[in-house]
mmCIF file of C-alpha atoms in Angstrom:
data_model
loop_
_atom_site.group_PDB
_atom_site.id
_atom_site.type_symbol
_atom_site.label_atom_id
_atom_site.label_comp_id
_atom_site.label_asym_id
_atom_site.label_seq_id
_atom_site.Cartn_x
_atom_site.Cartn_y
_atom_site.Cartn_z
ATOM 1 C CA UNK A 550 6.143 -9.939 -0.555
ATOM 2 C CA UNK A 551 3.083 -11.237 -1.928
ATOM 3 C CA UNK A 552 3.754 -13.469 -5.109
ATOM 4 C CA UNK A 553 1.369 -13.847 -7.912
ATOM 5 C CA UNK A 554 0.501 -17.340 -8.396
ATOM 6 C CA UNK A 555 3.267 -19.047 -10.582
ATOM 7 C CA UNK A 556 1.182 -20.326 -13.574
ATOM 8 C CA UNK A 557 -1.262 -17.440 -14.039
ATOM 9 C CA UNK A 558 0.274 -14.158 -13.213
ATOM 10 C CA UNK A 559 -2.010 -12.431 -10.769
ATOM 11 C CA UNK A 560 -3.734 -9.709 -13.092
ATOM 12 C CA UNK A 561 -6.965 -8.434 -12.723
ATOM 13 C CA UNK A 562 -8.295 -7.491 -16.195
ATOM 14 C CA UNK A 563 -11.620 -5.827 -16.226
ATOM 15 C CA UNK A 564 -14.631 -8.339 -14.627
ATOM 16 C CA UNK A 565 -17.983 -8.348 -15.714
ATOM 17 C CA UNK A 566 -19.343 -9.234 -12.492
ATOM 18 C CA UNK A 567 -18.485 -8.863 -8.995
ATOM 19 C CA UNK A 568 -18.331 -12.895 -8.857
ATOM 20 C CA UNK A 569 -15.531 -13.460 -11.194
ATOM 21 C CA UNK A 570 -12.111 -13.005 -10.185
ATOM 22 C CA UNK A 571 -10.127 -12.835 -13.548
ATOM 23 C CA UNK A 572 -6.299 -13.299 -14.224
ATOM 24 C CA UNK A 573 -4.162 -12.227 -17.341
ATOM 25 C CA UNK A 574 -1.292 -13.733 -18.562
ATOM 26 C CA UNK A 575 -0.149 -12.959 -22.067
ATOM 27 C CA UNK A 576 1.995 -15.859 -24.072
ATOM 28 C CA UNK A 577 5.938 -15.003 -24.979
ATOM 29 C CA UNK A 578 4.988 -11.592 -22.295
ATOM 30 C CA UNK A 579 3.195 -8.351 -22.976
ATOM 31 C CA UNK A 580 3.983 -8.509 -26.478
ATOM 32 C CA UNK A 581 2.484 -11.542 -27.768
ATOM 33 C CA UNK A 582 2.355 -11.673 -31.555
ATOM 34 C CA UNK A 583 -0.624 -14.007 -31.177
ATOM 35 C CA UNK A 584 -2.213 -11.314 -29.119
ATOM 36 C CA UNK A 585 -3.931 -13.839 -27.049
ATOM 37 C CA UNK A 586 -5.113 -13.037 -23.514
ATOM 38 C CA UNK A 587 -5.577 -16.063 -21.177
ATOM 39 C CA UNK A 588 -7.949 -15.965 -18.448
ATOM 40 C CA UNK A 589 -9.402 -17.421 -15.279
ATOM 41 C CA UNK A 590 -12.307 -16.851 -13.003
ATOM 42 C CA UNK A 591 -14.561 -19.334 -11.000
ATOM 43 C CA UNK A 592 -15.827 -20.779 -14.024
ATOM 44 C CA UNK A 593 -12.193 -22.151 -15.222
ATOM 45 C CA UNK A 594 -9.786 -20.935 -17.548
ATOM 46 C CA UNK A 595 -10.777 -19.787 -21.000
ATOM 47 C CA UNK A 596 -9.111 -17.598 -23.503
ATOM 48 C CA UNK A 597 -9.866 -13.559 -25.089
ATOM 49 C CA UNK A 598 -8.544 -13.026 -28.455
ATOM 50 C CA UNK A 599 -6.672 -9.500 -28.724
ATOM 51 C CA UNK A 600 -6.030 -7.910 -32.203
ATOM 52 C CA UNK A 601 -2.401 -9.284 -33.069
ATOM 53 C CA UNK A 602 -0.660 -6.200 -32.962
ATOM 54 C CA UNK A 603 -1.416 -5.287 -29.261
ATOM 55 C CA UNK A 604 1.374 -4.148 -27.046
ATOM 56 C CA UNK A 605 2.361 -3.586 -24.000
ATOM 57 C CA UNK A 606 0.921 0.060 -24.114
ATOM 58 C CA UNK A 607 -1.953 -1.090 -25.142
ATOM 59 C CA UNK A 608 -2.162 -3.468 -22.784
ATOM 60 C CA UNK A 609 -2.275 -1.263 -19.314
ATOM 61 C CA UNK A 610 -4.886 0.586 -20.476
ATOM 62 C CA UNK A 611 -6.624 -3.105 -19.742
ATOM 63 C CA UNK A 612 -4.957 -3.309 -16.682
ATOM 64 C CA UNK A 613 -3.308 -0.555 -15.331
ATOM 65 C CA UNK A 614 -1.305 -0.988 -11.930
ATOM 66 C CA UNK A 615 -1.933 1.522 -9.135
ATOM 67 C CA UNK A 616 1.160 1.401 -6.011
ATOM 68 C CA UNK A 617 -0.105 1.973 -3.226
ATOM 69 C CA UNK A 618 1.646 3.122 0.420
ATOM 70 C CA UNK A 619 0.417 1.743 3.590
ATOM 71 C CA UNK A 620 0.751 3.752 6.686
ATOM 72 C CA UNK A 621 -1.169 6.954 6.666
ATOM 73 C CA UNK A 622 -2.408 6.496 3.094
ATOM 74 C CA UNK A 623 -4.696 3.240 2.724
ATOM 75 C CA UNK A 624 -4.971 3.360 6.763
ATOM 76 C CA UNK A 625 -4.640 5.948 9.519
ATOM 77 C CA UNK A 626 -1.263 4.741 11.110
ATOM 78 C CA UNK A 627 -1.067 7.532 13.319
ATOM 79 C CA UNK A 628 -4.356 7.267 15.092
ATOM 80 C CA UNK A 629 -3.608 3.523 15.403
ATOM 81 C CA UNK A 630 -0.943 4.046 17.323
ATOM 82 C CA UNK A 631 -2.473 7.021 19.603
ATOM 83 C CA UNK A 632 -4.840 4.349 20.670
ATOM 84 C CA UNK A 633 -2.342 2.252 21.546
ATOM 85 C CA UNK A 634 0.034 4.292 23.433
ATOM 86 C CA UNK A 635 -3.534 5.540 25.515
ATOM 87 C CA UNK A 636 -4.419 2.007 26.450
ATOM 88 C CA UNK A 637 -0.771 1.305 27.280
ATOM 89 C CA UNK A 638 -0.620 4.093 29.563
ATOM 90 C CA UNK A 639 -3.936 3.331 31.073
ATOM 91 C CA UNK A 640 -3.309 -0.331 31.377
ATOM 92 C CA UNK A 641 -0.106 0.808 33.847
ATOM 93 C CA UNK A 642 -1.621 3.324 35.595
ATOM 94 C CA UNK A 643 0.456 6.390 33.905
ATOM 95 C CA UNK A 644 -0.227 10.132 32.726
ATOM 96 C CA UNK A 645 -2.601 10.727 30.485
ATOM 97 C CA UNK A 646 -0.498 13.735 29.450
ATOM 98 C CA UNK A 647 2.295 11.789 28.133
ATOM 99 C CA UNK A 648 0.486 11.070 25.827
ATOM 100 C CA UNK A 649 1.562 13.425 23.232
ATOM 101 C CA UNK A 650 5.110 12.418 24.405
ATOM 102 C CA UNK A 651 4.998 9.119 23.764
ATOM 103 C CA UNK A 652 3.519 10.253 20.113
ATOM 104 C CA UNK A 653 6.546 12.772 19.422
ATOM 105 C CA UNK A 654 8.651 10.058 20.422
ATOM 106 C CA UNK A 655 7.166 7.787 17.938
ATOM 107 C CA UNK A 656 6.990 10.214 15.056
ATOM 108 C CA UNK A 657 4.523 8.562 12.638
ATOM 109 C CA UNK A 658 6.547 5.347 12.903
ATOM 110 C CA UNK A 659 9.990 7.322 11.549
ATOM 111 C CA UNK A 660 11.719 6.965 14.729
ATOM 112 C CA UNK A 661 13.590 3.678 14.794
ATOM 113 C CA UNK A 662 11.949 1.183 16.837
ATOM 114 C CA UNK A 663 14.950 0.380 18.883
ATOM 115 C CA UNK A 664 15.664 3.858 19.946
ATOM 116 C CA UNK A 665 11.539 4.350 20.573
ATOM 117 C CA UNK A 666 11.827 0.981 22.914
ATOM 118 C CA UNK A 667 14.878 2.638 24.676
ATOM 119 C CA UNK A 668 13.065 6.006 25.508
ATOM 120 C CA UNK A 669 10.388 4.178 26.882
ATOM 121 C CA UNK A 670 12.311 1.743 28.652
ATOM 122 C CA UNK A 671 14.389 4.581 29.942
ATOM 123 C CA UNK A 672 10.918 6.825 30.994
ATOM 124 C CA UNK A 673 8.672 3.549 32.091
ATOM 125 C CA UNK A 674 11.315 0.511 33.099
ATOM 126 C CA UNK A 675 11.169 1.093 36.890
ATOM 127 C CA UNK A 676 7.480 0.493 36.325
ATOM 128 C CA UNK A 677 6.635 -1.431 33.011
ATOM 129 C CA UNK A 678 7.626 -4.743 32.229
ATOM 130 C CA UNK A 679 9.611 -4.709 29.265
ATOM 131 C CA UNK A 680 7.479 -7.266 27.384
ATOM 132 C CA UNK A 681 4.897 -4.847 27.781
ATOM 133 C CA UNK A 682 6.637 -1.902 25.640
ATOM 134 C CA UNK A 683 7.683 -4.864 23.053
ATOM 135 C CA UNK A 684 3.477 -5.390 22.595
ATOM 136 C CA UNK A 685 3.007 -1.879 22.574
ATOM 137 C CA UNK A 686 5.622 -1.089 19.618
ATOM 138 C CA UNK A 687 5.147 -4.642 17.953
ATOM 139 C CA UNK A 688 1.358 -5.169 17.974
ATOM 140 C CA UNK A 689 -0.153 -2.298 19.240
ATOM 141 C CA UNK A 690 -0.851 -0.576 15.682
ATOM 142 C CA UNK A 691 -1.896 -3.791 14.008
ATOM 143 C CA UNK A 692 -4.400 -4.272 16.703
ATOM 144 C CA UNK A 693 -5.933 -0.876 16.441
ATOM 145 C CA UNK A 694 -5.970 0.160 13.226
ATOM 146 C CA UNK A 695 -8.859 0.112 10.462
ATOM 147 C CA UNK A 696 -9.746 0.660 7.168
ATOM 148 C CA UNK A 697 -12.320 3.379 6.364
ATOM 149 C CA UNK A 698 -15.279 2.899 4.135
ATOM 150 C CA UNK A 699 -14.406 5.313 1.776
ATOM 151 C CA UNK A 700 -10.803 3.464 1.423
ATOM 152 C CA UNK A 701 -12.373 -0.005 0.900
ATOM 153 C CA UNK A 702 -15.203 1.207 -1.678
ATOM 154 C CA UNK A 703 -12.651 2.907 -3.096
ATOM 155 C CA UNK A 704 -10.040 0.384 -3.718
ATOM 156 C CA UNK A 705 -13.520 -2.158 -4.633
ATOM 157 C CA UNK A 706 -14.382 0.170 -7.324
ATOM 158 C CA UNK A 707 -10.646 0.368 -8.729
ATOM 159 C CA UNK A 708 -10.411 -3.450 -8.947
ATOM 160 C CA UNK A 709 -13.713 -3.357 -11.149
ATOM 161 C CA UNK A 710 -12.708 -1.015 -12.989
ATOM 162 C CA UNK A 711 -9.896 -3.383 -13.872
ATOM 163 C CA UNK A 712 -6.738 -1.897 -11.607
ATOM 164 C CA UNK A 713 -4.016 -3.965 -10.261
ATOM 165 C CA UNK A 714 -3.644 -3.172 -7.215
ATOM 166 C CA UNK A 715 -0.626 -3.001 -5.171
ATOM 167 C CA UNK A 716 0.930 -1.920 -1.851
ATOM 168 C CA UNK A 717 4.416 -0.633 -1.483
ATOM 169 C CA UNK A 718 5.576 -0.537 2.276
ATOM 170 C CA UNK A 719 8.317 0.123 4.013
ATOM 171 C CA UNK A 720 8.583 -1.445 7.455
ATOM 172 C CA UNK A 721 9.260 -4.646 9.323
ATOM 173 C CA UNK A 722 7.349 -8.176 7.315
ATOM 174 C CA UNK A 723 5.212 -9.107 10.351
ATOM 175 C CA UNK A 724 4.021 -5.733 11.628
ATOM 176 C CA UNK A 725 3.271 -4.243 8.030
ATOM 177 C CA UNK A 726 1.325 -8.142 7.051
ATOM 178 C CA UNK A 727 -1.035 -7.770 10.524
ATOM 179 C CA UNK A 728 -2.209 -4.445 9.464
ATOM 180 C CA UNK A 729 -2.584 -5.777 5.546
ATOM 181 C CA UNK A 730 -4.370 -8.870 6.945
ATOM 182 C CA UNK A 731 -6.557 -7.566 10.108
ATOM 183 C CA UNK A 732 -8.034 -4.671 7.790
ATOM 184 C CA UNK A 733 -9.057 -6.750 5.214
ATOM 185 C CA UNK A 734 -6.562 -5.213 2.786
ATOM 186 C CA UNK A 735 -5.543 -8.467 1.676
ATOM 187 C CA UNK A 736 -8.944 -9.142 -0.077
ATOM 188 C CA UNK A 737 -8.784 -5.821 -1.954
ATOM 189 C CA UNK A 738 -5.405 -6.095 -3.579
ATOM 190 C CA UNK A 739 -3.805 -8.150 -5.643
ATOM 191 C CA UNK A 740 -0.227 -8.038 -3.763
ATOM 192 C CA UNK A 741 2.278 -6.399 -1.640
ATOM 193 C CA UNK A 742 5.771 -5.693 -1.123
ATOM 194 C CA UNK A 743 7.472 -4.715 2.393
ATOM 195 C CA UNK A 744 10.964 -3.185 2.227
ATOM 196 C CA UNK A 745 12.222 -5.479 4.861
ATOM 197 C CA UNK A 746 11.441 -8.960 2.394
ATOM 198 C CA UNK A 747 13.111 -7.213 -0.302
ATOM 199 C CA UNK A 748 16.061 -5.012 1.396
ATOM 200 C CA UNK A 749 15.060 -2.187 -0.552
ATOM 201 C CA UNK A 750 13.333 1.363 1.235
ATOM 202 C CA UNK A 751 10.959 3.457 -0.859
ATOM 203 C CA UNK A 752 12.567 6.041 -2.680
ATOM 204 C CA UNK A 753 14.620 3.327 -3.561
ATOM 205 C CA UNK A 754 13.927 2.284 -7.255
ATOM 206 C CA UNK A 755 14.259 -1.145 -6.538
ATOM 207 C CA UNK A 756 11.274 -1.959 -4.735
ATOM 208 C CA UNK A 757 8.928 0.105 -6.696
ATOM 209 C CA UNK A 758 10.386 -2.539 -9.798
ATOM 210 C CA UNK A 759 9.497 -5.485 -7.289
ATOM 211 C CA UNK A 760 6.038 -4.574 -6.916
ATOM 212 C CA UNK A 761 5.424 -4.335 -10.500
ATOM 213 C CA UNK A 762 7.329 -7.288 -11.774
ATOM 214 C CA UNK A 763 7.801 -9.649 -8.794
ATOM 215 C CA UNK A 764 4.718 -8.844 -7.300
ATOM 216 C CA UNK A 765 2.048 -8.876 -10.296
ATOM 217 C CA UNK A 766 4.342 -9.446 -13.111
ATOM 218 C CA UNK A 767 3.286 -6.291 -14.994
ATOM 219 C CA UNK A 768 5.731 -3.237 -16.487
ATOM 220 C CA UNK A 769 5.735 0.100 -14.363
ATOM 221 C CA UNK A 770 5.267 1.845 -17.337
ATOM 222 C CA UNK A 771 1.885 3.647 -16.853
ATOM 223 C CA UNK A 772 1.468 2.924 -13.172
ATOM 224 C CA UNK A 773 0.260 5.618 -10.728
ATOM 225 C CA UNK A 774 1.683 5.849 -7.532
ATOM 226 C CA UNK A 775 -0.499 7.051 -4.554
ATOM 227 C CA UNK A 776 1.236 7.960 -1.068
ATOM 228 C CA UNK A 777 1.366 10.483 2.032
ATOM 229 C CA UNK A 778 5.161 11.034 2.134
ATOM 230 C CA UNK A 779 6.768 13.476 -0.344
ATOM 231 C CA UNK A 780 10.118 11.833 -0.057
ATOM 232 C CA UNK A 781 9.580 8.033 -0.060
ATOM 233 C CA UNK A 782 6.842 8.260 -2.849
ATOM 234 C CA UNK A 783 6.379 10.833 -4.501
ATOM 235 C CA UNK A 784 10.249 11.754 -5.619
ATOM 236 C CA UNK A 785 10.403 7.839 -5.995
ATOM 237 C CA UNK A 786 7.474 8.178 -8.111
ATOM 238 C CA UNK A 787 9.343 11.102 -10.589
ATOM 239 C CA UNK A 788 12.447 9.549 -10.462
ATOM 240 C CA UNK A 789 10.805 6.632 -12.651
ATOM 241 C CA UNK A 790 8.778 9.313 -14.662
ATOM 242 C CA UNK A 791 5.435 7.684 -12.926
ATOM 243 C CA UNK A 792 2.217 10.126 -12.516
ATOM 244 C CA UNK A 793 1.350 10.236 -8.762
ATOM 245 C CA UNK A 794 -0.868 11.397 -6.357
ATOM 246 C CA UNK A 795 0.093 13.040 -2.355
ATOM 247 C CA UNK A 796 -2.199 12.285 -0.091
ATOM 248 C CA UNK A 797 -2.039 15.574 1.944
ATOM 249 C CA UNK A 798 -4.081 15.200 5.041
ATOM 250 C CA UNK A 799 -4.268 18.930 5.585
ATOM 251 C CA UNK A 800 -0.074 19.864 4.819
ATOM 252 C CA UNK A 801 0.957 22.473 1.785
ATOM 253 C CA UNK A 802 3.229 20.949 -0.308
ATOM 254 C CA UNK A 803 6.547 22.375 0.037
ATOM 255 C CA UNK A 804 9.214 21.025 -2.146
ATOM 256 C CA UNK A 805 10.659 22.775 -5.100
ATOM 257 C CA UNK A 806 12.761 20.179 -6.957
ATOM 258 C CA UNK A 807 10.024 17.806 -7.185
ATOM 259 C CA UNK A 808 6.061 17.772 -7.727
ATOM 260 C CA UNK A 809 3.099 15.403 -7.750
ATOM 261 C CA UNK A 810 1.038 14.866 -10.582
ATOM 262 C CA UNK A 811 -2.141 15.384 -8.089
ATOM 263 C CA UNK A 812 -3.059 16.401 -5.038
ATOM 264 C CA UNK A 813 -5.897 14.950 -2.864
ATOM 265 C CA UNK A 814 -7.437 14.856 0.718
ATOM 266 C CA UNK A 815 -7.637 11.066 1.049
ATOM 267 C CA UNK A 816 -6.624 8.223 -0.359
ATOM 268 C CA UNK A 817 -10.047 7.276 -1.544
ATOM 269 C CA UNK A 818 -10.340 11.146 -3.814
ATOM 270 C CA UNK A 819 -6.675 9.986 -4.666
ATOM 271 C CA UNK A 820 -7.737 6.421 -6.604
ATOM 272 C CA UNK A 821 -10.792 8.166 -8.173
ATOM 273 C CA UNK A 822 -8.523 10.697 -9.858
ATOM 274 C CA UNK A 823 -6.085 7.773 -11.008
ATOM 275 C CA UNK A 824 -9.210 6.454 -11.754
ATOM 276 C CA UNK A 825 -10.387 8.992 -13.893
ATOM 277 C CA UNK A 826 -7.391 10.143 -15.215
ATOM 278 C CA UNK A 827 -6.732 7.022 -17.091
ATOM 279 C CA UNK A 828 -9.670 6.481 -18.617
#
């Protein structure tokens, strides 16, 4: 998990130019009497007054916190890991047609990695080395995969806008941290949270908590949560009475006892109706 820094709690609050990075803490927490905002940017730390009886309503709709999934939301997971599995084949002189078996196997990253290691191992060990499937299933996604424009402009224009920013993973620390790190994502939010650092799985309640308040130090109250899968988060997302938005990529939603607030195509339509929603 990424922590905010421990003497300014890593806040964006709306900038007025693209140079200044600004931080909010409030004194005594989110209900200050004093109402006094303290702030930071490249120009050192200086202070906004806030009338006295601000809250902690009040208060997110100056910073508002959007979670944000990982794999197959902010980035294409699944076309990250086709690559891979075609260069791994190709590299050891295998079928191009098990290709698609290699992806069922895989199942968007669902299937456990051990038992995706053993059906390799068990198809390919006569012939691969087994260091070889380890790369493939513990770098091979990180190495490949990329962040769209339309995701980074996106997630730019949130942060101006004065959004907190977050990603909510689940997955193993090192593999979700390449992808967060070799797509620049780490530059365009203000933290993250992996369920393997903090032993909680989305829909667990847990770790959407841990973003907002380990993370960024900010209430959930008010946040939006934007992801692809229905189960991990959007029913984690109504089970804390958050809005939300599914990011579809072509699939009809098809659960009864739960619904998003929103539907989009991407994750970049997604922000921009968070986006446009809260104002």
């Amino acid at each position: 998990m990424k922590h905010a820094p421990t003497d300014l709690a890593e806040v964006k609050v709306r900038s007025l130019d693209s140079y200044d990075r600004i931080y909010g803490v409030i004194d005594g927490g989110l209900t200050t009497g004093r109402g006094e905002l303290r702030v930071a940017n490249h120009r050192g730390v200086g202070r906004e007054t806030l009338p006295s009886e601000t809250s902690a309503r009040d208060l997110l709709l100056v910073m508002p916190l959007l979670l944000l999934d990982l794999d197959n939301t902010l980035v294409d997971r699944d076309a990250a890991f086709r690559t891979a599995a075609a260069d791994f084949l190709a590299e050891h002189d295998l079928p191009d047609s098990d290709l698609t078996w290699v992806t069922t196997v895989d199942a968007s990253g669902y299937t456990a990695r051990h038992e995706v290691a053993a059906a390799l191992t068990e198809r390919y060990g006569d012939v691969v080395p087994t260091s070889a499937i380890r790369d493939l299933l513990d770098n091979g996604v990180a190495d490949h995969v990329v962040l769209t424009r339309s995701s980074r402009d996106a997630l730019s224009k949130a942060q101006a806008d004065g959004w907190t920013c977050v990603i909510v993973t689940n997955g193993r620390t090192v593999q979700q941290e390449a992808k967060i790190r070799n797509t620049g994502l780490d530059q365009l939010v203000q933290g993250w949270v992996i369920s393997e650092t903090v032993a909680h799985r989305k829909p667990e309640p847990e770790i959407l908590h841990a973003a907002a308040a380990e993370t960024v130090s900010l209430p959930l109250h008010g946040a939006w949560v934007i992801g692809d899968s229905p189960q991990a988060d959007i029913a984690g997302a109504a089970a804390l009475g958050l809005r939300s938005v599914w990011v579809t990529d072509g699939r009809p939603w098809s659960q009864d006892s739960y619904q998003p607030t929103h539907i989009a195509k991407d994750v970049a339509t997604a922000i921009g109706h968070a986006i446009r929603k809260h104002r």
